[in-house]
Coordinates of C-alpha atoms in Angstrom, one line a residue:
Chain A
M303 CA 88.8 133.3 126.0
V304 CA 89.5 137.0 126.0
Q305 CA 87.5 138.9 123.5
T306 CA 88.2 142.5 122.5
A307 CA 87.5 144.2 119.4
A308 CA 90.9 143.4 118.0
Y309 CA 91.8 139.9 119.0
Q310 CA 91.1 136.6 120.6
I311 CA 93.5 134.9 123.0
Y312 CA 93.0 131.2 123.5
P313 CA 95.1 128.1 124.8
I314 CA 96.7 125.7 122.4
G315 CA 97.1 123.0 124.9
D316 CA 98.1 123.5 128.4
Q317 CA 101.6 124.8 127.6
G318 CA 100.7 126.9 124.7
I319 CA 98.8 130.1 124.0
T320 CA 97.8 132.0 120.7
L321 CA 96.9 135.7 120.3
D322 CA 95.0 135.8 117.1
Y323 CA 93.5 138.8 115.1
G324 CA 91.5 136.6 113.0
G325 CA 90.4 137.7 109.4
E326 CA 92.1 137.1 106.0
M327 CA 95.5 137.5 105.0
S328 CA 96.5 141.1 105.7
E329 CA 99.8 142.9 105.5
T330 CA 98.5 145.4 108.0
V331 CA 98.0 142.6 110.6
N332 CA 101.1 140.6 109.7
K333 CA 103.1 143.6 110.4
K334 CA 101.6 143.7 114.0
I335 CA 102.5 140.0 114.2
F336 CA 105.9 140.6 113.2
Q337 CA 106.2 143.6 116.1
L338 CA 104.7 141.3 118.5
Y339 CA 107.3 138.6 117.5
K340 CA 110.2 141.0 117.9
L341 CA 109.0 142.2 121.4
L342 CA 108.1 138.6 122.6
K343 CA 111.5 137.4 121.4
N344 CA 113.1 139.7 123.9
W345 CA 111.2 138.1 126.7
Q346 CA 114.5 136.3 127.9
S347 CA 113.2 133.5 130.0
D348 CA 113.9 129.7 130.0
A349 CA 110.2 129.4 130.6
V350 CA 109.4 130.4 127.1
L351 CA 110.4 127.7 124.6
D352 CA 109.0 129.1 121.3
V353 CA 107.5 132.1 119.8
I354 CA 105.7 131.3 116.6
P355 CA 104.4 134.1 114.4
A356 CA 101.8 133.1 111.7
Y357 CA 99.6 135.0 109.2
H358 CA 97.4 136.9 111.7
S359 CA 98.3 135.1 114.9
I360 CA 101.3 134.5 117.3
S361 CA 101.7 131.6 119.7
I362 CA 104.0 130.9 122.8
I363 CA 104.9 127.5 123.7
Y364 CA 105.9 127.5 127.5
D365 CA 107.1 125.3 130.0
L366 CA 104.2 125.1 132.5
V367 CA 106.4 124.2 135.7
K368 CA 108.7 127.2 135.1
I369 CA 105.9 129.7 134.3
K370 CA 103.9 128.5 137.5
K371 CA 107.2 129.4 139.6
I372 CA 107.1 133.1 138.4
A373 CA 103.2 133.1 138.2
G374 CA 102.8 132.8 142.0
E375 CA 99.0 132.3 142.8
H376 CA 97.7 132.9 139.3
S377 CA 97.5 130.0 136.8
A378 CA 100.5 129.8 134.3
Y379 CA 98.1 130.5 131.5
K380 CA 96.8 133.7 133.1
Y381 CA 100.3 134.9 133.7
V382 CA 101.3 134.4 129.9
E383 CA 98.1 135.9 128.7
T384 CA 98.6 139.0 130.6
K385 CA 102.2 139.2 129.2
L386 CA 100.5 139.0 125.6
I387 CA 97.9 141.7 126.4
V388 CA 100.4 144.0 128.0
T389 CA 102.8 143.4 125.1
E390 CA 100.1 143.9 122.4
A391 CA 99.1 147.3 124.0
L392 CA 102.6 148.6 123.4
L393 CA 102.2 148.2 119.7
S394 CA 99.7 151.0 119.2
N395 CA 102.4 153.4 120.4
E396 CA 105.0 151.8 118.1
S397 CA 105.2 154.2 115.2
S398 CA 108.5 152.9 113.9
E399 CA 108.5 150.4 111.1
F400 CA 110.1 147.1 112.2
E401 CA 110.9 145.5 109.0
G402 CA 113.0 142.5 108.3
R403 CA 116.0 142.4 105.8
K404 CA 115.4 142.3 102.0
I405 CA 116.6 139.3 100.1
N406 CA 117.0 139.0 96.4
I407 CA 116.2 135.5 95.0
P408 CA 117.3 134.3 91.5
V409 CA 114.8 132.2 89.7
C410 CA 115.0 130.4 86.5
Y411 CA 111.8 130.3 84.6
D412 CA 113.0 127.9 82.1
L413 CA 110.2 125.6 81.0
S414 CA 112.2 122.5 82.0
L415 CA 112.1 124.0 85.6
A416 CA 108.6 125.4 85.4
P417 CA 106.1 122.5 84.8
D418 CA 103.0 124.5 85.4
L419 CA 103.9 128.0 83.7
Q420 CA 102.6 127.2 80.3
E421 CA 99.3 126.2 81.9
L422 CA 99.1 129.3 84.1
A423 CA 99.7 131.4 81.0
S424 CA 96.7 130.0 79.4
L425 CA 94.6 130.1 82.5
H426 CA 95.4 133.8 82.8
Q427 CA 95.4 134.5 79.3
L428 CA 98.8 136.1 79.5
K429 CA 102.2 135.2 77.8
M430 CA 104.6 133.4 79.8
E431 CA 107.0 136.4 79.8
E432 CA 104.2 138.4 81.4
I433 CA 103.7 136.0 84.2
I434 CA 107.5 136.0 84.9
E435 CA 107.5 139.8 84.8
I436 CA 104.6 140.2 87.1
H437 CA 106.0 137.5 89.5
C438 CA 109.2 139.6 89.6
S439 CA 107.8 143.1 89.9
K440 CA 106.7 143.0 93.6
I441 CA 108.5 142.8 97.0
Y442 CA 106.9 140.0 98.8
R443 CA 106.4 139.8 102.5
I444 CA 107.2 136.6 104.6
Y445 CA 103.9 136.0 106.3
M446 CA 105.2 133.0 108.0
I447 CA 107.2 129.8 108.0
G448 CA 105.8 126.4 108.3
F449 CA 104.7 123.3 106.6
L450 CA 108.4 122.3 106.2
P451 CA 111.6 123.8 107.9
G452 CA 112.3 127.1 105.9
F453 CA 109.1 126.9 104.1
A454 CA 108.1 130.5 103.7
Y455 CA 104.6 131.5 102.9
M456 CA 104.9 134.8 101.0
G457 CA 102.5 137.4 99.6
T458 CA 100.9 139.1 98.1
V459 CA 100.8 137.8 94.5
D460 CA 99.3 140.0 91.8
D461 CA 95.6 139.4 91.1
R462 CA 96.6 138.6 87.5
I463 CA 98.8 135.5 88.3
A464 CA 97.0 134.4 91.7
S465 CA 96.2 130.8 90.9
P466 CA 94.5 127.8 92.7
R467 CA 96.4 125.0 93.9
K468 CA 96.7 121.9 91.8
A469 CA 93.7 119.5 91.9
S470 CA 95.8 116.7 92.9
P471 CA 99.2 117.4 94.6
R472 CA 102.5 116.1 93.0
I473 CA 104.1 113.3 94.8
N474 CA 107.4 114.9 94.6
V475 CA 108.4 118.7 94.0
P476 CA 112.1 119.2 93.7
A477 CA 113.8 121.4 96.3
G478 CA 114.1 124.9 95.2
S479 CA 110.7 125.0 93.1
V480 CA 109.0 128.3 93.3
G481 CA 105.2 127.9 93.3
I482 CA 102.0 129.9 93.4
A483 CA 99.0 129.0 95.7
G484 CA 96.2 131.4 95.7
S485 CA 97.7 134.8 96.2
Q486 CA 100.7 133.2 98.0
T487 CA 104.0 132.4 96.5
G488 CA 106.6 130.0 98.1
I489 CA 109.8 128.1 97.6
Y490 CA 110.2 124.3 98.5
P491 CA 113.2 124.0 100.8
F492 CA 113.4 120.1 100.2
D493 CA 112.1 117.6 97.8
S494 CA 108.5 116.8 99.2
P495 CA 104.9 116.2 98.2
G496 CA 103.2 119.4 97.2
G497 CA 100.2 121.0 95.4
W498 CA 101.5 124.5 94.5
Q499 CA 101.5 125.7 90.7
L500 CA 105.3 125.5 89.9
I501 CA 106.6 128.5 87.8
G502 CA 110.4 128.1 88.2
Q503 CA 113.2 127.0 90.3
T504 CA 115.9 128.9 92.4
P505 CA 119.5 127.4 92.6
L506 CA 120.0 128.9 96.1
Q507 CA 119.8 126.5 99.1
F508 CA 116.9 127.4 101.5
F509 CA 117.8 124.9 104.3
D510 CA 121.3 124.1 105.4
A511 CA 121.4 122.0 108.7
T512 CA 125.2 122.7 109.0
K513 CA 124.8 126.5 109.4
E514 CA 124.1 128.1 112.8
N515 CA 121.0 129.7 111.0
P516 CA 119.9 126.9 109.2
T517 CA 117.2 128.7 107.1
L518 CA 117.8 131.3 104.5
L519 CA 114.4 133.0 105.2
E520 CA 113.0 134.3 108.6
P521 CA 109.7 135.7 109.4
G522 CA 109.4 139.3 108.5
N523 CA 111.9 139.2 105.6
Q524 CA 111.2 140.7 102.4
V525 CA 111.7 139.0 99.4
C526 CA 111.9 140.0 95.6
F527 CA 112.7 137.5 92.5
H528 CA 114.7 138.1 89.4
A529 CA 114.8 135.9 86.4
I530 CA 118.1 134.1 85.5
S531 CA 118.9 132.0 82.5
L532 CA 119.4 128.2 82.4
E533 CA 123.0 128.6 82.2
E534 CA 123.1 131.0 85.3
F535 CA 121.0 128.6 87.1
H536 CA 123.4 125.6 86.7
H537 CA 126.3 127.9 87.2
L538 CA 124.9 129.0 90.5
K539 CA 123.8 125.6 91.5
N540 CA 127.1 124.0 90.7
K541 CA 129.0 126.8 92.8
R542 CA 126.8 125.9 95.8
S543 CA 128.0 122.2 96.0
Chain B
M521 CA 133.0 101.8 124.5
G522 CA 129.3 101.6 124.5
L523 CA 126.5 99.5 123.3
R524 CA 126.1 97.9 120.0
I525 CA 123.1 97.2 117.9
I526 CA 123.3 93.5 116.8
K527 CA 119.7 93.5 115.2
P528 CA 117.9 96.9 114.8
G529 CA 114.2 97.0 115.5
I530 CA 111.6 98.6 113.6
A531 CA 112.1 102.3 114.6
D532 CA 114.8 102.7 117.3
S533 CA 116.0 106.4 117.8
I534 CA 117.8 108.5 120.3
Q535 CA 115.4 111.3 121.7
D536 CA 115.6 113.8 124.5
M537 CA 113.1 116.5 125.5
G538 CA 112.9 118.1 122.2
R539 CA 114.7 121.0 120.1
Y540 CA 113.0 124.1 121.1
G541 CA 113.6 127.6 119.9
F542 CA 113.4 127.1 116.1
Q543 CA 109.7 126.5 115.5
Q544 CA 109.3 130.0 114.0
L545 CA 111.5 128.5 111.3
G546 CA 109.4 125.6 110.8
I547 CA 111.7 123.1 112.5
P548 CA 109.7 120.6 114.5
P549 CA 110.6 120.2 118.2
G550 CA 110.5 116.3 118.1
G551 CA 111.9 114.7 121.2
V552 CA 110.6 111.5 123.1
M553 CA 106.8 110.6 122.8
D554 CA 106.4 109.4 126.5
R555 CA 108.0 112.1 128.6
I556 CA 107.1 110.3 132.0
A557 CA 109.0 107.1 130.9
S558 CA 112.1 108.9 129.7
T559 CA 112.3 110.9 132.8
V560 CA 111.8 108.1 135.1
A561 CA 114.5 106.1 133.0
N562 CA 116.8 109.0 133.7
T563 CA 115.7 109.4 137.3
L564 CA 116.4 105.7 138.1
L565 CA 120.2 106.3 137.3
G566 CA 120.6 109.4 138.8
N567 CA 121.0 111.2 135.4
K568 CA 119.7 114.7 134.5
I569 CA 116.1 114.1 133.4
D570 CA 116.6 115.4 129.8
E571 CA 119.7 113.1 129.0
P572 CA 119.2 111.5 125.6
V573 CA 117.5 108.0 125.8
L574 CA 116.9 105.3 123.2
E575 CA 113.1 105.1 122.2
M576 CA 112.2 101.8 120.7
H577 CA 108.9 100.1 119.3
F578 CA 108.2 96.5 119.0
P579 CA 110.0 94.7 117.5
A580 CA 112.8 96.4 119.2
A581 CA 116.7 96.1 118.8
T582 CA 118.7 93.4 120.2
I583 CA 121.6 95.1 122.0
L584 CA 125.1 94.2 123.1
F585 CA 126.7 95.9 126.0
E586 CA 130.4 96.0 125.3
T587 CA 131.2 97.2 128.8
S588 CA 129.6 97.0 132.3
M589 CA 126.9 99.5 132.6
M590 CA 124.0 100.6 134.6
I591 CA 120.7 100.8 132.6
A592 CA 117.1 101.3 133.2
L593 CA 114.1 100.2 131.0
T594 CA 110.8 102.2 131.2
G595 CA 107.6 102.5 129.3
A596 CA 106.4 99.5 127.3
D597 CA 106.8 95.9 128.5
F598 CA 108.4 94.0 125.6
G599 CA 109.5 91.0 127.8
A600 CA 113.1 92.2 128.1
E601 CA 115.7 89.6 128.8
I602 CA 119.4 89.8 129.4
N603 CA 121.4 86.9 128.6
G604 CA 118.2 84.9 128.7
K605 CA 117.0 86.1 132.0
E606 CA 114.1 88.2 132.5
V607 CA 114.7 91.6 133.6
L608 CA 112.3 94.2 135.0
T609 CA 111.2 97.6 133.8
N610 CA 111.3 100.7 136.1
Q611 CA 114.3 99.3 137.9
A612 CA 117.9 100.2 137.7
I613 CA 119.8 97.2 136.5
L614 CA 123.6 96.5 136.7
V615 CA 124.7 94.8 133.5
P616 CA 128.0 92.9 133.2
A617 CA 130.2 93.6 130.2
K618 CA 129.4 91.4 127.1
S619 CA 125.7 91.1 128.0
E620 CA 123.0 90.9 125.5
L621 CA 119.5 92.4 125.7
R622 CA 116.7 91.1 123.7
F623 CA 112.9 91.9 123.8
T624 CA 110.8 88.8 123.3
K625 CA 107.2 89.7 123.4
H626 CA 104.9 92.7 122.9
K627 CA 103.2 92.6 126.3
K628 CA 102.0 96.0 127.1
G629 CA 102.6 99.6 125.8
S630 CA 104.0 100.8 122.7
K631 CA 107.4 102.6 123.3
V632 CA 110.2 101.3 125.7
Y633 CA 112.9 103.6 126.8
L634 CA 116.4 102.6 127.6
S635 CA 118.7 104.9 129.5
V636 CA 122.2 104.6 130.5
E637 CA 124.1 106.1 133.5
E638 CA 125.3 109.7 132.5
G639 CA 123.5 109.3 129.2
F640 CA 124.5 108.7 125.5
L641 CA 127.3 110.5 123.8
T642 CA 125.4 111.7 120.8
S643 CA 125.7 114.4 118.3
Q644 CA 123.5 117.6 119.0
W645 CA 121.8 119.7 116.4
L646 CA 120.4 123.1 117.4
G647 CA 120.9 122.1 121.2
S648 CA 119.3 118.8 121.0
S649 CA 120.1 115.3 120.7
S650 CA 116.7 114.3 119.3
T651 CA 116.8 112.4 116.0
S652 CA 115.0 114.3 113.2
I653 CA 114.5 111.7 110.4
L654 CA 113.1 114.5 108.1
L655 CA 116.2 116.6 108.4
H656 CA 118.7 113.7 109.0
K657 CA 120.1 115.4 111.9
G658 CA 120.6 114.7 115.8
G659 CA 121.0 111.5 117.7
Q660 CA 122.7 108.7 115.7
E661 CA 123.5 110.6 112.0
G662 CA 119.9 111.9 112.1
R663 CA 118.3 108.3 111.5
N664 CA 116.8 105.4 113.1
L665 CA 119.5 102.7 114.5
I666 CA 120.9 100.3 112.1
K667 CA 123.0 97.0 112.6
N668 CA 126.4 97.6 114.1
D669 CA 125.8 101.1 115.3
L670 CA 127.8 101.6 118.4
L671 CA 126.2 104.1 121.0
E672 CA 129.0 105.5 123.1
F673 CA 128.5 106.5 126.7
N674 CA 130.5 108.0 129.3
N675 CA 131.6 104.8 131.2
R676 CA 132.2 105.0 134.9
E677 CA 135.6 103.4 135.3
D678 CA 135.1 102.1 138.7
L679 CA 132.0 100.3 138.0
E680 CA 132.8 96.6 137.8
I681 CA 130.0 94.3 137.4
D682 CA 130.1 90.4 137.8
T683 CA 126.4 89.5 137.9
L684 CA 123.3 90.8 136.5
T685 CA 121.6 92.7 139.3
H686 CA 118.4 94.7 139.8
L687 CA 118.8 97.6 142.3
P688 CA 116.5 96.8 145.2
W689 CA 113.9 99.5 144.5
R690 CA 111.2 100.3 141.7
A691 CA 109.6 103.3 140.4
S692 CA 105.8 103.0 141.0
M693 CA 104.4 104.0 137.6
A694 CA 100.5 103.3 137.9
E695 CA 99.8 106.9 139.1
F696 CA 101.3 108.4 135.9
Y697 CA 99.2 106.4 133.4
T698 CA 95.3 106.4 132.9
D699 CA 94.4 103.2 131.1
N700 CA 93.7 104.6 127.8
L701 CA 91.5 107.4 129.2
I702 CA 92.8 110.5 127.5
A703 CA 91.9 114.0 129.1
F704 CA 91.6 116.9 126.6
M705 CA 90.7 120.5 126.7
P706 CA 88.6 122.4 124.2
G707 CA 90.4 123.9 121.1
A708 CA 89.6 127.2 119.4
E709 CA 87.2 125.6 117.0
Y710 CA 85.5 123.0 119.4
P711 CA 82.4 125.3 119.8
L712 CA 81.8 125.0 116.1
L713 CA 81.4 121.2 116.6
E714 CA 77.7 120.1 116.2
K715 CA 76.3 119.4 119.8
I716 CA 76.1 115.8 118.7
S717 CA 79.8 115.6 117.7
Q718 CA 80.8 117.3 121.1
S719 CA 79.0 114.5 123.0
G720 CA 80.1 111.8 120.7
M721 CA 83.6 112.8 121.2
V722 CA 83.5 111.8 124.9
T723 CA 80.9 108.9 124.8
N724 CA 82.4 107.0 122.0
K725 CA 85.8 105.2 121.6
F726 CA 88.2 106.1 119.0
K727 CA 90.7 103.5 117.6
I728 CA 94.3 104.4 116.8
S729 CA 94.7 103.8 113.0
A730 CA 97.5 101.9 111.6
H731 CA 98.6 104.9 109.7
S732 CA 99.9 106.6 113.0
N733 CA 103.4 107.4 113.7
R734 CA 105.7 109.9 115.7
M735 CA 104.0 112.9 113.7
G736 CA 100.6 112.1 114.5
Y737 CA 97.9 109.5 115.8
R738 CA 95.0 109.1 113.2
L739 CA 91.9 108.2 115.0
E740 CA 89.0 106.1 113.7
G741 CA 85.3 106.3 115.0
Q742 CA 82.2 108.5 114.8
A743 CA 82.5 111.0 112.3
L744 CA 82.6 114.5 113.7
L745 CA 81.0 117.5 112.0
L746 CA 81.5 121.1 112.2
G747 CA 78.2 123.0 112.2
N748 CA 79.8 126.0 110.3
K749 CA 82.5 125.0 108.1
K750 CA 85.5 127.1 108.7
E751 CA 88.7 127.7 106.7
C752 CA 91.7 128.6 108.8
L753 CA 94.7 130.4 107.8
S754 CA 97.4 128.4 109.2
S755 CA 98.8 129.0 112.7
A756 CA 100.9 127.3 115.3
V757 CA 100.0 123.8 116.6
S758 CA 101.3 121.8 119.4
F759 CA 102.2 118.3 120.8
G760 CA 98.7 117.2 121.5
T761 CA 96.6 119.3 119.3
I762 CA 93.5 117.5 118.1
Q763 CA 92.8 118.5 114.5
L764 CA 89.5 117.7 112.4
L765 CA 90.6 116.3 109.1
P766 CA 88.2 116.9 105.9
N767 CA 87.2 113.3 106.3
A768 CA 85.5 114.2 109.7
Q769 CA 88.2 112.0 111.6
M770 CA 90.7 113.2 114.0
I771 CA 94.4 113.4 114.1
V772 CA 96.2 114.0 117.3
L773 CA 99.7 115.7 116.6
M774 CA 102.4 114.0 118.4
A775 CA 106.2 114.7 119.1
D776 CA 107.3 115.1 115.6
H777 CA 104.3 117.5 114.5
Q778 CA 104.6 120.0 111.9
T779 CA 104.8 123.6 113.4
T780 CA 101.7 125.1 111.8
G781 CA 98.5 123.8 110.5
G782 CA 95.3 124.9 109.1
Y783 CA 92.7 122.3 110.0
P784 CA 90.2 123.1 112.7
R785 CA 91.5 122.6 116.1
I786 CA 88.8 121.0 118.1
G787 CA 90.9 120.1 121.1
H788 CA 94.3 119.6 122.7
V789 CA 95.3 116.6 124.5
A790 CA 96.4 117.5 128.2
S791 CA 100.1 117.3 128.8
S792 CA 99.5 114.8 131.6
S793 CA 97.7 112.4 129.2
L794 CA 100.2 112.5 126.3
P795 CA 102.3 109.7 128.0
T796 CA 99.3 107.6 128.2
L797 CA 98.5 108.2 124.7
S798 CA 101.9 107.7 123.5
Q799 CA 101.8 104.1 124.8
V800 CA 98.6 103.2 123.2
S801 CA 99.4 100.9 120.2
A802 CA 97.8 100.9 116.7
G803 CA 94.5 99.0 116.8
E804 CA 93.7 99.8 120.5
S805 CA 91.1 102.2 121.4
I806 CA 91.1 105.3 123.6
Q807 CA 88.2 107.1 125.6
F808 CA 88.3 111.1 125.7
E809 CA 87.4 112.9 128.8
L810 CA 86.9 116.7 128.7
I811 CA 88.7 118.7 131.2
T812 CA 89.1 122.4 131.8
R813 CA 92.3 124.4 130.9
D814 CA 92.8 125.1 134.8
E815 CA 92.3 121.3 135.5
A816 CA 94.7 120.4 133.1
E817 CA 97.3 122.9 134.7
V818 CA 96.8 121.4 138.2
I819 CA 97.0 117.6 137.0
Y820 CA 100.2 118.4 135.1
L821 CA 101.8 120.3 137.8
Q822 CA 100.9 117.5 140.4
Q823 CA 102.4 114.9 137.9
Q824 CA 105.5 116.8 137.8
Q825 CA 105.8 117.1 141.6
N826 CA 105.5 113.3 141.7
L827 CA 108.3 113.1 139.4
Q828 CA 110.5 115.4 141.4
Q829 CA 109.7 113.4 144.6
L830 CA 110.7 110.2 142.8
Q831 CA 113.9 111.9 141.6
N832 CA 114.8 112.9 145.2
A833 CA 114.0 109.3 146.4
C834 CA 116.2 107.8 143.8
N835 CA 119.1 110.0 144.2
F836 CA 119.1 109.2 148.0
R837 CA 118.7 105.5 147.4
L838 CA 121.4 105.4 144.8
Q839 CA 123.9 107.3 147.1
E840 CA 123.0 104.8 149.9
Y841 CA 123.5 101.9 147.7
F842 CA 126.9 102.8 146.2
K843 CA 128.0 104.0 149.6
N844 CA 127.8 100.6 151.0
E845 CA 129.3 98.8 148.0

């Protein structure tokens, strides 16, 4: 394990490695992760199977046999570790802001699609309109994608509406549901079990297997929400199919 | 022309070596559970090692070969019979048209692999034929096989087979499996385990729970405790990652694992031991053995080298065999 002031590097199996800044959810750290992601994605090698960014860590899944062929006398792990260290060192010299594209997402906050909105309003002693306004007032950063294909963990939710997960998760959350968990907000790409507080639903499709890029959202994207009526919701949803 | 499913098994699916390059989008890599068995299944027929194969559990499908075909069965021994005659695993088999393959008894192992010469013609998704049940994509319409499914393959036109024949050589598999002994290396949170849990992990046996599947194997045994409870923000996990669940029991993430997770990662099963683990059935027990990362690399590279040698030998024998035909 390499220990410096800034990060740790450790194996995740004999064909995987993680560089981890540790700590809490932090926009500054996640920006570095996204820069690393862009740089490592440029490492064109059939030995690299996946580069997976997360909140404050980034992982490479590699083909041990193929890395070993280029690593020579070193272990494959040492080779990839060196690559990570060298790439990370480039970051401090990067002044430019790598940022992903901005995406506007329509959300219907009608109570029929927002089973937890009323409860959150009383929890935070706000009007429902205020919760909606606060949720729509920020540009959120996609910290990572995981849990389900295309499920984006976004932050940071305003303290006034940050909310704990539900005590017992729902067995089925409908696709498109927009939720809050802690200071994160997210959208369920499929019907799935889930414990986030549901405050609305988007008519957009977040996962489409027939597309070359099957997920609408990618790591590093920036997202903002705008409220639409139930009528618009159904109109947009029908247009989709 | 191809093979037809007369009666489906409990979970038969088309798999290859996995769908990589999309985990940043949360798309699981999937693929075969036992990569040694699938590699050997392809190797015995002179296929590329990553051709899609059929992965089956017990009870496995009953299959009709509509045309003559060279096939191989590897992995578990489910008492395979073709037209009522016992057939062997780890050996190429020439099968006459209109033959029926059945699996009669759960003898050993958990997953059997069926390969056909030149591979199945299956639908690819994001560069892989692996079946993703979650996303309904890849393999046979993104699902397990059902009655009357026809799996097509590139039939070799010159291949006429009158009698069921085993080609006269056999892959020796013993060196690739370790009798339920599973090597693992420490994970990032391993040092946080209480000393008694660290030692308990290797001195006790752990049972594979009935709630185990292609996503993960849940283990039952001694409760393992973290000296210092730690909440982790999610980060990437891998095939073989051993997570400690809140109930103090372990889960080993398998081929269909989620891409990220937040539970403490107390270890990672060595790649060389994943085939052995994949072949352990629910209810059986495993024993862990702690090895270093460097050891894990060396063992895996040796295993891959042995597979390469097997591939060279098979290609040579196949050439000789069909030259003399």
